[in-house]
Short mmCIF file of C-alpha atoms in Angstrom, two decimals:
data_model
loop_
_atom_site.label_atom_id
_atom_site.label_comp_id
_atom_site.label_asym_id
_atom_site.label_seq_id
_atom_site.Cartn_x
_atom_site.Cartn_y
_atom_site.Cartn_z
CA MET Z 1 66.48 14.82 5.39
CA TRP Z 2 66.67 11.55 6.77
CA LYS Z 3 69.60 13.60 9.23
CA ARG Z 4 66.92 15.58 10.52
CA TRP Z 5 64.62 12.99 12.45
CA SER Z 6 68.62 12.42 14.43
CA PHE Z 7 68.30 8.44 14.84
CA LYS Z 8 70.47 6.65 16.46
CA PRO Z 9 72.36 4.23 13.89
CA HIS Z 10 71.30 0.52 13.70
CA SER Z 11 74.72 -0.74 15.46
CA GLU Z 12 74.10 0.65 18.65
CA PRO Z 13 72.21 -1.52 21.14
CA GLN Z 14 68.18 -0.94 21.19
CA ALA Z 15 68.36 -0.32 24.75
CA LEU Z 16 70.91 2.50 23.73
CA ARG Z 17 67.14 3.65 20.89
CA THR Z 18 64.79 6.13 22.86
CA SER Z 19 61.11 6.92 23.01
CA ALA Z 20 61.68 10.16 20.92
CA ASP Z 21 63.96 8.19 18.73
CA GLU Z 22 60.77 5.60 17.91
CA GLU Z 23 58.48 8.06 17.75
CA ALA Z 24 60.57 10.01 15.35
CA LEU Z 25 61.13 6.79 13.38
CA ALA Z 26 56.84 6.11 13.07
CA GLU Z 27 55.86 9.59 12.07
CA TYR Z 28 58.25 9.32 9.50
CA VAL Z 29 57.24 5.93 8.06
CA TYR Z 30 53.61 6.69 8.59
CA SER Z 31 53.78 9.70 6.68
CA LYS Z 32 56.37 9.26 3.72
CA VAL Z 33 56.87 5.61 3.45
CA ILE Z 34 53.45 4.18 3.71
CA TYR Z 35 50.20 6.44 3.96
CA GLN Z 36 46.11 5.65 3.12
CA ALA Z 37 45.28 7.38 0.15
CA GLY Z 38 41.36 6.87 0.16
CA VAL Z 39 39.70 4.39 -1.62
CA ASP Z 40 40.40 2.62 -5.29
CA PHE Z 41 37.67 2.16 -7.96
CA GLU Z 42 36.22 0.10 -6.39
CA SER Z 43 35.62 1.44 -2.96
CA LYS Z 44 39.29 -0.92 -1.50
CA PRO Z 45 41.43 0.85 1.15
CA MET Z 46 44.42 2.22 -1.18
CA VAL Z 47 47.49 2.07 0.72
CA VAL Z 48 50.72 3.51 -1.19
CA ILE Z 49 54.09 2.87 -0.46
CA CYS Z 50 56.93 5.02 -1.76
CA ALA Z 51 60.86 3.43 -1.65
CA CYS Z 52 61.78 6.37 -3.06
CA ASN Z 53 61.86 7.87 0.74
CA LEU Z 54 63.63 5.00 2.80
CA PRO Z 55 66.40 6.62 4.37
CA ASN Z 56 69.93 5.61 4.64
CA PRO Z 57 70.56 2.09 6.19
CA ALA Z 58 73.37 3.21 7.40
CA ASP Z 59 71.65 5.29 9.67
CA VAL Z 60 68.44 2.84 10.86
CA ASP Z 61 67.68 -0.42 10.44
CA TYR Z 62 65.22 -1.38 8.24
CA ASP Z 63 64.21 -4.47 9.97
CA ARG Z 64 62.29 -1.11 12.01
CA ILE Z 65 60.78 0.10 8.93
CA LEU Z 66 59.61 -3.35 8.13
CA SER Z 67 58.18 -3.78 11.68
CA ARG Z 68 56.14 -0.41 11.36
CA ILE Z 69 54.90 -1.00 7.67
CA LEU Z 70 52.92 -4.56 9.10
CA GLN Z 71 51.50 -2.51 11.70
CA LYS Z 72 50.37 -0.16 9.30
CA LEU Z 73 48.95 -3.06 6.97
CA ASP Z 74 47.57 -4.48 10.25
CA ILE Z 75 44.47 -1.52 9.32
CA PHE Z 76 43.34 -3.52 6.19
CA VAL Z 77 44.76 -6.98 6.06
CA GLU Z 78 41.32 -8.40 7.48
CA SER Z 79 39.50 -6.68 4.56
CA ASP Z 80 39.98 -6.45 0.62
CA TYR Z 81 43.11 -3.65 0.06
CA THR Z 82 45.14 -2.91 -2.80
CA VAL Z 83 48.57 -1.47 -2.57
CA VAL Z 84 50.29 0.78 -4.79
CA LEU Z 85 54.39 0.51 -5.17
CA PHE Z 86 56.17 3.45 -6.29
CA ALA Z 87 59.42 1.88 -6.75
CA GLY Z 88 60.81 4.83 -9.32
CA GLY Z 89 62.95 7.13 -8.43
CA ALA Z 90 64.43 5.77 -5.04
CA LYS Z 91 68.36 5.76 -3.84
CA TYR Z 92 69.13 2.97 -1.16
CA ASN Z 93 67.89 -0.68 -2.19
CA PRO Z 94 67.54 -2.80 0.66
CA GLY Z 95 69.30 -5.92 0.39
CA TRP Z 96 68.02 -9.31 -0.38
CA ALA Z 97 68.00 -10.95 3.00
CA TRP Z 98 65.81 -7.88 3.81
CA MET Z 99 63.47 -8.22 1.00
CA PHE Z 100 63.24 -12.28 1.35
CA ARG Z 101 62.49 -11.66 5.08
CA ALA Z 102 59.73 -8.95 4.12
CA TYR Z 103 57.97 -11.36 1.89
CA LYS Z 104 58.13 -13.68 4.17
CA SER Z 105 56.26 -11.70 6.68
CA LEU Z 106 53.81 -11.50 5.24
CA SER Z 107 51.40 -13.66 6.16
CA ARG Z 108 48.56 -15.62 4.61
CA ASN Z 109 45.89 -12.74 5.94
CA TYR Z 110 47.94 -9.87 4.17
CA LYS Z 111 48.55 -11.91 1.06
CA LYS Z 112 44.75 -12.93 0.63
CA ASN Z 113 43.42 -10.03 0.84
CA LEU Z 114 45.46 -7.73 -1.05
CA LYS Z 115 43.87 -8.01 -4.44
CA SER Z 116 46.31 -5.76 -6.47
CA LEU Z 117 49.84 -4.38 -5.78
CA TYR Z 118 50.39 -2.37 -8.54
CA ILE Z 119 54.71 -1.59 -8.42
CA VAL Z 120 54.87 2.06 -10.80
CA GLN Z 121 58.23 2.35 -12.26
CA PRO Z 122 60.32 -0.67 -11.27
CA THR Z 123 63.65 -1.28 -11.38
CA THR Z 124 65.47 -3.97 -13.00
CA TRP Z 125 66.33 -5.73 -9.95
CA ALA Z 126 63.03 -5.07 -8.30
CA ARG Z 127 61.38 -6.68 -10.94
CA LEU Z 128 63.22 -9.76 -11.12
CA TYR Z 129 63.33 -10.66 -7.68
CA LEU Z 130 60.02 -10.40 -7.32
CA ASP Z 131 59.24 -12.20 -10.48
CA PHE Z 132 61.78 -14.67 -8.36
CA MET Z 133 59.65 -15.13 -5.39
CA ASN Z 134 56.50 -15.63 -6.93
CA VAL Z 135 57.47 -18.18 -8.94
CA VAL Z 136 59.43 -20.12 -6.62
CA ILE Z 137 57.82 -19.41 -3.18
CA SER Z 138 53.68 -18.34 -4.30
CA PRO Z 139 52.84 -18.62 -7.95
CA LYS Z 140 48.83 -17.60 -6.99
CA PHE Z 141 50.75 -14.03 -5.65
CA ALA Z 142 52.45 -13.32 -8.96
CA LYS Z 143 48.64 -13.09 -10.18
CA LYS Z 144 48.04 -9.72 -8.70
CA VAL Z 145 50.74 -7.86 -9.16
CA LYS Z 146 50.62 -5.19 -12.41
CA TYR Z 147 54.00 -3.78 -13.37
CA VAL Z 148 53.20 -0.17 -14.34
CA LEU Z 149 55.52 2.06 -16.50
CA THR Z 150 54.19 5.47 -16.06
CA LEU Z 151 52.27 8.35 -13.92
CA SER Z 152 49.32 8.04 -16.73
CA GLU Z 153 49.34 4.33 -17.20
CA LEU Z 154 48.32 4.37 -13.62
CA ALA Z 155 45.88 6.47 -13.47
CA ARG Z 156 43.66 3.87 -15.38
CA TYR Z 157 43.85 1.47 -12.54
CA VAL Z 158 43.20 3.67 -9.18
CA PRO Z 159 42.12 7.33 -8.72
CA LEU Z 160 45.12 8.96 -9.46
CA THR Z 161 44.59 12.20 -7.97
CA GLN Z 162 43.83 11.29 -4.39
CA ILE Z 163 47.28 10.00 -4.41
CA ASP Z 164 50.45 12.33 -2.92
CA ILE Z 165 52.91 11.39 -5.20
CA PRO Z 166 56.18 12.76 -4.30
CA PRO Z 167 58.73 14.36 -6.57
CA ALA Z 168 60.84 12.29 -7.26
CA VAL Z 169 58.69 9.78 -8.21
CA TYR Z 170 57.11 12.74 -10.37
CA GLU Z 171 60.78 13.54 -11.73
CA TYR Z 172 61.51 9.86 -12.70
CA ASN Z 173 58.52 9.84 -14.89
CA LEU Z 174 60.02 12.10 -17.06
CA LYS Z 175 62.17 9.38 -18.39
CA PHE Z 176 59.03 7.60 -20.05
CA GLU Z 177 56.56 10.33 -20.33
CA ASP Z 178 56.32 14.61 -20.61
CA ARG Z 179 52.98 15.15 -19.47
CA ILE Z 180 51.07 13.30 -17.23
CA LYS Z 181 47.21 12.13 -18.61
CA LEU Z 182 44.01 11.07 -17.08
CA PRO Z 183 41.28 9.42 -18.64
CA ASN Z 184 37.97 10.73 -18.88
CA SER Z 185 38.04 13.17 -16.39
CA ARG Z 186 35.00 14.67 -14.77
CA ASN Z 187 37.08 17.82 -13.53
CA TYR Z 188 39.23 19.37 -16.15
CA ASP Z 189 38.03 22.27 -18.02
CA GLU Z 190 38.78 22.03 -21.88
CA ASP Z 191 41.79 22.91 -21.21
CA GLY Z 192 42.67 19.88 -18.00
CA HIS Z 193 43.49 23.07 -15.80
CA LEU Z 194 42.12 22.32 -12.44
CA MET Z 195 43.63 25.82 -11.14
CA PHE Z 196 46.08 27.67 -12.95
CA GLY Z 197 44.79 29.44 -16.06
CA VAL Z 198 41.20 29.73 -14.98
CA PRO Z 199 39.39 33.15 -13.88
CA ILE Z 200 40.03 34.11 -9.86
CA GLU Z 201 35.70 34.21 -9.79
CA GLN Z 202 35.34 30.39 -11.39
CA LEU Z 203 37.47 29.31 -8.44
CA MET Z 204 35.89 31.91 -5.67
CA GLY Z 205 32.88 32.92 -6.76
CA THR Z 206 32.01 36.68 -7.40
CA GLU Z 207 31.96 37.77 -3.76
CA GLY Z 208 34.22 35.03 -2.77
CA GLU Z 209 32.10 32.87 -1.09
CA ASN Z 210 33.38 29.87 -2.43
CA GLY Z 211 36.73 30.50 -0.30
CA LEU Z 212 40.38 30.95 -1.66
CA PRO Z 213 42.34 28.90 -5.00
CA ARG Z 214 43.79 26.08 -3.07
CA VAL Z 215 47.37 26.43 -4.57
CA VAL Z 216 47.37 29.99 -2.93
CA LYS Z 217 45.95 29.20 0.45
CA ASP Z 218 48.39 25.80 0.76
CA CYS Z 219 51.52 28.24 -0.43
CA VAL Z 220 50.99 31.28 1.75
CA THR Z 221 49.97 28.77 4.47
CA PHE Z 222 53.67 26.82 4.19
CA ILE Z 223 55.51 30.20 2.83
CA ARG Z 224 54.00 31.81 6.81
CA SER Z 225 54.70 28.68 8.64
CA GLU Z 226 58.51 27.61 7.03
CA GLY Z 227 59.84 30.78 4.73
CA LEU Z 228 58.93 33.29 6.28
CA GLU Z 229 63.27 34.09 6.92
CA THR Z 230 64.60 32.33 3.79
CA GLU Z 231 67.47 33.95 2.01
CA GLY Z 232 65.70 35.74 -1.56
CA VAL Z 233 62.00 33.99 -0.80
CA PHE Z 234 59.99 35.27 -3.63
CA ARG Z 235 63.27 36.55 -5.81
CA ARG Z 236 65.66 32.90 -6.01
CA SER Z 237 63.88 30.16 -8.85
CA PRO Z 238 63.96 26.76 -7.59
CA SER Z 239 64.31 23.55 -9.55
CA SER Z 240 62.09 23.61 -13.12
CA VAL Z 241 61.86 20.25 -12.46
CA LEU Z 242 59.99 20.33 -9.30
CA LEU Z 243 58.05 23.32 -9.80
CA ARG Z 244 56.45 22.30 -13.52
CA GLN Z 245 55.77 18.96 -11.38
CA ALA Z 246 54.20 20.77 -8.14
CA LYS Z 247 51.93 22.38 -10.55
CA GLU Z 248 50.72 19.82 -12.88
CA ALA Z 249 49.89 18.05 -9.40
CA TYR Z 250 47.96 20.85 -8.58
CA ASP Z 251 46.35 21.01 -12.50
CA ARG Z 252 45.28 18.06 -11.51
CA GLY Z 253 43.80 17.43 -8.44
CA ASN Z 254 46.71 16.22 -6.62
CA PRO Z 255 47.15 16.47 -3.21
CA VAL Z 256 50.21 18.22 -3.02
CA ASN Z 257 52.38 18.79 0.04
CA LEU Z 258 54.75 21.55 -0.12
CA LYS Z 259 57.36 20.41 2.23
CA ASP Z 260 58.84 17.87 -0.25
CA TYR Z 261 58.94 21.06 -2.61
CA GLY Z 262 60.68 23.56 -0.56
CA VAL Z 263 60.31 27.31 0.07
CA HIS Z 264 61.45 29.09 -3.44
CA VAL Z 265 59.08 26.59 -5.25
CA ALA Z 266 55.61 27.81 -2.86
CA ALA Z 267 56.68 31.59 -3.72
CA VAL Z 268 56.74 30.65 -7.64
CA LEU Z 269 54.25 28.42 -7.65
CA LEU Z 270 51.73 31.83 -5.78
CA LYS Z 271 53.80 34.09 -7.96
CA MET Z 272 53.01 31.54 -11.09
CA PHE Z 273 49.48 31.49 -10.31
CA PHE Z 274 48.09 35.10 -11.07
CA ASN Z 275 50.82 35.58 -13.88
CA ALA Z 276 48.81 33.01 -15.57
CA LEU Z 277 45.46 33.79 -15.12
CA PRO Z 278 43.32 35.25 -17.53
CA ILE Z 279 41.82 38.56 -16.64
CA PRO Z 280 45.14 39.56 -14.16
CA VAL Z 281 44.52 41.26 -11.48
CA PHE Z 282 44.93 44.64 -13.16
CA PRO Z 283 43.44 44.26 -16.56
CA MET Z 284 44.26 46.77 -18.91
CA GLU Z 285 41.33 49.22 -18.84
CA THR Z 286 42.33 50.12 -15.51
CA TYR Z 287 45.93 51.59 -16.61
CA ASP Z 288 44.53 55.08 -16.76
CA ILE Z 289 43.85 55.31 -13.18
CA LEU Z 290 46.37 53.40 -11.80
CA LYS Z 291 48.70 55.94 -13.67
CA GLN Z 292 46.61 58.55 -11.13
CA ILE Z 293 48.56 57.47 -8.26
CA VAL Z 294 52.11 58.68 -8.81
CA HIS Z 295 50.39 62.37 -9.00
CA LYS Z 296 48.78 62.27 -5.27
CA SER Z 297 51.52 64.06 -2.56
CA ASN Z 298 51.47 61.37 0.01
CA TYR Z 299 51.46 58.35 1.17
CA LEU Z 300 48.07 59.08 2.38
CA GLY Z 301 46.65 60.20 -0.31
CA ARG Z 302 47.68 57.53 -2.33
CA VAL Z 303 46.11 55.31 -0.17
CA GLU Z 304 42.58 57.22 -0.29
CA PHE Z 305 43.14 57.08 -4.08
CA ILE Z 306 43.39 53.50 -4.63
CA ARG Z 307 40.79 52.48 -1.66
CA SER Z 308 38.46 55.15 -3.63
CA SER Z 309 39.29 54.76 -7.52
CA VAL Z 310 40.86 51.36 -7.85
CA PHE Z 311 39.47 49.22 -5.70
CA PRO Z 312 36.02 49.15 -7.44
CA LEU Z 313 37.46 48.36 -10.96
CA LEU Z 314 37.89 44.53 -8.80
CA SER Z 315 35.96 42.85 -7.91
CA PRO Z 316 35.14 41.49 -4.41
CA ALA Z 317 37.16 38.14 -4.86
CA VAL Z 318 40.20 39.97 -6.43
CA VAL Z 319 40.49 42.72 -3.62
CA LEU Z 320 40.30 39.27 -0.66
CA VAL Z 321 43.17 37.01 -2.66
CA LEU Z 322 45.49 40.26 -2.88
CA ARG Z 323 44.88 41.02 0.11
CA TYR Z 324 45.64 37.69 1.66
CA VAL Z 325 48.78 37.31 -0.02
CA CYS Z 326 49.76 41.43 0.55
CA ALA Z 327 49.21 39.99 4.20
CA LEU Z 328 51.92 37.74 3.90
CA LEU Z 329 53.97 39.79 2.45
CA VAL Z 330 53.96 42.12 5.34
CA GLU Z 331 54.97 39.45 7.39
CA ILE Z 332 57.88 38.76 5.36
CA SER Z 333 58.98 42.34 5.25
CA LYS Z 334 59.45 41.93 8.78
CA HIS Z 335 62.32 39.70 8.14
CA LYS Z 336 63.61 41.94 5.96
CA ASN Z 337 67.73 42.07 8.03
CA VAL Z 338 67.65 37.91 7.11
CA ASN Z 339 65.96 37.43 4.10
CA LEU Z 340 66.92 40.31 2.47
CA MET Z 341 63.58 41.09 1.45
CA THR Z 342 62.20 44.78 1.02
CA PRO Z 343 58.88 46.00 1.17
CA HIS Z 344 59.90 47.59 -2.14
CA ASN Z 345 61.48 44.38 -3.82
CA LEU Z 346 58.52 42.32 -2.81
CA ALA Z 347 57.03 44.68 -5.09
CA VAL Z 348 58.93 44.40 -7.54
CA MET Z 349 58.91 40.94 -7.75
CA PHE Z 350 55.07 40.15 -7.58
CA ALA Z 351 53.75 43.20 -9.52
CA PRO Z 352 55.40 42.10 -12.44
CA ASN Z 353 52.83 38.72 -12.40
CA LEU Z 354 49.26 41.16 -11.33
CA VAL Z 355 49.08 42.47 -15.51
CA HIS Z 356 49.33 40.64 -19.01
CA SER Z 357 48.03 43.50 -21.45
CA GLY Z 358 49.88 42.48 -24.33
CA ASN Z 359 51.58 45.11 -24.75
CA PRO Z 360 55.35 44.19 -22.42
CA LEU Z 361 56.81 48.06 -22.66
CA LEU Z 362 53.36 49.34 -21.60
CA ASP Z 363 53.34 46.74 -18.58
CA VAL Z 364 56.92 46.97 -17.52
CA SER Z 365 56.09 50.84 -16.86
CA MET Z 366 52.85 50.00 -15.00
CA CYS Z 367 55.58 47.88 -12.67
CA ALA Z 368 58.07 50.47 -11.74
CA LEU Z 369 59.18 51.07 -8.47
CA ASN Z 370 62.63 53.69 -7.81
CA VAL Z 371 63.88 53.09 -4.19
CA ASN Z 372 65.31 56.40 -3.77
CA ASP Z 373 62.25 58.18 -5.80
CA ASN Z 374 59.19 58.03 -4.34
CA THR Z 375 57.62 60.59 -7.16
CA ASN Z 376 58.21 58.54 -9.84
CA GLY Z 377 56.87 55.00 -10.52
CA GLY Z 378 54.13 53.01 -12.31
CA GLY Z 379 50.84 52.44 -10.64
CA VAL Z 380 50.64 48.98 -9.99
CA GLY Z 381 53.83 48.89 -8.42
CA ILE Z 382 53.58 52.11 -6.29
CA LEU Z 383 50.02 50.20 -5.22
CA MET Z 384 51.74 46.78 -4.42
CA LYS Z 385 54.27 48.54 -1.94
CA LEU Z 386 52.35 51.04 -0.49
CA ALA Z 387 50.26 48.26 0.34
CA ILE Z 388 52.98 46.07 2.04
CA GLU Z 389 54.27 49.66 4.07
CA HIS Z 390 50.80 50.25 5.12
CA PHE Z 391 48.92 47.33 4.61
CA ASP Z 392 46.11 47.86 7.67
CA ILE Z 393 44.37 51.57 6.12
CA MET Z 394 45.44 50.07 2.41
CA PHE Z 395 43.13 46.72 2.68
CA GLU Z 396 40.85 47.98 6.02
CA GLY Z 397 37.41 47.57 5.87
CA TYR Z 398 37.47 44.11 4.06
CA GLU Z 399 37.96 40.95 5.63
CA ASP Z 400 39.04 37.33 5.75
CA LEU Z 401 36.70 34.48 4.28
CA SER Z 402 36.67 33.27 7.58
CA ILE Z 403 35.25 36.11 9.13
CA ARG Z 404 32.91 35.79 6.03
CA ASN Z 405 32.04 32.98 6.34
CA ARG Z 406 30.85 33.38 10.14
CA ILE Z 407 28.64 35.89 8.74
CA GLU Z 408 27.03 33.68 6.10
CA ASN Z 409 26.26 31.11 8.54
CA GLY Z 410 24.63 33.67 10.79
CA SER Z 411 27.36 33.29 13.48
CA ILE Z 412 27.14 37.58 13.68
CA SER Z 413 24.44 38.77 13.04
CA THR Z 414 24.26 41.33 10.42
CA SER Z 415 22.62 44.53 8.75
CA SER Z 416 23.38 45.93 5.44
CA SER Z 417 25.99 48.11 6.51
CA THR Z 418 27.18 47.20 10.25
CA THR Z 419 30.62 47.37 10.65
CA TYR Z 420 32.72 44.65 12.58
CA SER Z 421 36.07 44.15 14.09
CA ILE Z 422 38.43 41.16 12.73
CA GLU Z 423 42.87 41.16 13.82
CA SER Z 424 45.19 41.79 11.01
CA PRO Z 425 48.25 40.28 10.32
CA GLU Z 426 49.59 42.84 12.89
CA THR Z 427 46.90 42.00 15.56
CA THR Z 428 45.43 45.25 15.67
CA PRO Z 429 41.67 45.64 15.04
CA SER Z 430 40.44 46.77 11.54
CA ILE Z 431 37.01 47.70 10.50
CA ILE Z 432 35.45 45.26 8.19
CA ASN Z 433 32.03 47.11 5.82
CA THR Z 434 29.75 43.85 5.21
CA SER Z 435 28.04 45.40 2.24
CA VAL Z 436 31.15 45.33 0.25
CA PHE Z 437 29.87 41.37 0.63
CA PHE Z 438 26.17 41.30 0.18
CA ALA Z 439 26.56 44.65 -2.61
CA ASN Z 440 24.49 43.31 -6.22
CA PRO Z 441 27.42 41.38 -7.66
CA SER Z 442 26.98 42.91 -10.82
CA THR Z 443 27.47 46.48 -9.51
CA PRO Z 444 31.03 47.39 -8.10
CA PRO Z 445 30.50 47.41 -4.95
CA LYS Z 446 31.07 50.57 -3.04
CA TYR Z 447 33.94 51.03 -0.51
CA PRO Z 448 34.35 53.71 2.96
CA SER Z 449 36.72 56.28 2.74
CA VAL Z 450 40.02 56.07 4.45
CA LYS Z 451 38.41 59.44 6.53
CA LYS Z 452 35.12 57.05 7.43
CA MET Z 453 37.20 54.58 8.56
CA ARG Z 454 38.47 56.04 11.22
CA SER Z 455 35.46 57.86 12.30
CA LEU Z 456 34.20 54.38 12.86
CA ALA Z 457 37.17 52.29 14.33
CA ALA Z 458 35.50 52.97 17.87
CA LEU Z 459 32.63 50.15 17.11
CA THR Z 460 34.80 46.88 17.20
CA THR Z 461 31.62 44.78 17.92
CA LEU Z 462 27.79 44.05 17.59
CA THR Z 463 27.33 40.93 19.34
CA ASN Z 464 26.82 40.51 22.83
CA ASP Z 465 30.30 42.34 23.46
CA PRO Z 466 30.40 46.01 24.63
CA PHE Z 467 30.94 48.20 22.19
CA ARG Z 468 33.64 50.31 22.28
CA VAL Z 469 33.86 53.91 21.41
CA GLY Z 470 36.71 55.75 22.39
CA ALA Z 471 37.45 59.34 23.15
CA GLY Z 472 36.55 62.49 21.54
CA VAL Z 473 35.13 60.46 18.49
CA GLU Z 474 32.20 62.82 17.18
CA ILE Z 475 29.73 61.03 14.91
CA SER Z 476 26.81 62.60 13.67
CA GLY Z 477 27.27 66.21 15.27
CA ILE Z 478 27.27 63.85 18.79
CA LYS Z 479 30.39 63.49 21.16
CA VAL Z 480 30.85 59.53 22.28
CA GLN Z 481 32.92 57.40 24.59
CA GLY Z 482 32.27 54.68 26.76
CA THR Z 483 30.63 51.10 26.79
CA VAL Z 484 27.54 49.93 26.12
CA THR Z 485 25.83 46.02 26.00
CA LEU Z 486 23.19 44.84 23.25
CA ASN Z 487 21.36 43.11 26.60
CA GLN Z 488 21.44 46.12 28.86
CA LEU Z 489 19.91 49.32 27.09
CA ASN Z 490 19.91 51.12 29.82
CA THR Z 491 23.64 50.44 30.29
CA LYS Z 492 24.83 54.56 30.95
CA TYR Z 493 26.81 54.88 27.32
CA SER Z 494 28.95 58.30 28.21
CA ASP Z 495 28.88 60.61 30.59
CA ILE Z 496 29.81 63.89 28.58
CA PRO Z 497 26.30 65.64 28.31
CA GLY Z 498 24.39 65.49 25.02
CA SER Z 499 25.60 62.43 24.26
CA PRO Z 500 23.59 59.07 23.81
CA LYS Z 501 22.61 56.74 27.03
CA THR Z 502 21.32 54.29 25.78
CA VAL Z 503 21.74 51.36 22.80
CA ASN Z 504 18.82 52.92 20.80
CA GLU Z 505 19.86 56.37 21.32
CA LEU Z 506 22.79 55.17 19.57
CA ARG Z 507 21.43 53.64 16.79
CA ARG Z 508 19.44 56.54 16.06
CA THR Z 509 22.67 58.96 16.19
CA MET Z 510 24.61 56.96 13.82
CA PRO Z 511 21.68 55.05 11.30
CA TRP Z 512 24.35 53.14 9.22
CA MET Z 513 23.86 50.70 12.33
CA GLY Z 514 20.38 49.75 11.09
#
């Protein structure tokens, strides 16, 4: 981990250290070794120090780290503050001489305004040293030190859910307790879950108005940034200890830095989220419809059937989150020569997490895929493979939440059946039908067919940008092409005889525009 910054060993003269070395060291120290984690229960700033993230002393002079730790503390020493020191899980222990220098470097202000120092999972060495220093040098300071054995115990003193706890600390904590318990949490549901095992509609809202679940957004963003070329992504299993700690951190509401866990943990977390849903993406009630997909003669017929017969059975929130994840799978499949994950492989790995009817054999049959035979397979497996291979036409008309929020906030004016353009993962326009999102939540949304969406694909915006209609498009029996803007009502719209000349004429020929 530390080698990636390529620091000069401290045996080299200071003059040989570059500004890039110093900046990289500062970035590492301020993000991994010492950082603020909000405020404590008494609204005092809470500073976290992680001994487990101290680098090998052979790679960097610890005095350089000490100077940056003190610079960070300088921000807080003028008023009361709290420090949480995670001592457990450390690979490297500073020497006695360095610890003495560090202790002596703390001026009166550091010690005076420090109200509490929580040392979590202290090693015998650290405890003996600090006790000696406190008794010999500053008995008054010793009263501020509190030794804490477990993270559950720490949660009684500080808001644990605000702290980005390193994986090494979680792993070390397993020596003392199997599960972290928070006192009187107001955010938990009755089962103690914040994220996993909660219905999608409860997390996102029926129409998706609450946004994507945090774990889904975090995992997709991280994999898109760091894991597109990772071999076996979504197929390989990570450390079960790391996976468990990351999952429980999300359930408690802790901040989670997935860079500390890796791509495979993020990929499996994403699958676990869907697998833990109390109501799966495709409930058993949809199986009879899904089984009919295989009987359609070609991929266009199958996509049309999914859009017209399967998607209306799902809530808008489910369709949105499914689209969001499938967009990631599309990007991963583009790197199949490196990561070895083809659309078939991705569908095989992901589909089983979208069903659980209570009948394992039935669920397996619904997810089956034959790599060489497109005439056989289960409905869910076929659907997922089609969603990856033909993402644009499968999800044409379904917007991203960011665009949806712009619509709701009024930055884009709407009518109940207006169409809008967004950028798909392929960076090509797709059409959005806002009636999907403003329909009565108690009734299944109506989705435009592929055929209709293709006929409307010429229209891209309804803001001050021009309408763009391609040549040869026929709408309501009238051929239209050309460009017109809302603020130029007299702009000629087409040179084709009989086609609309103004926006008002265009609206009359296209009543769905309102």
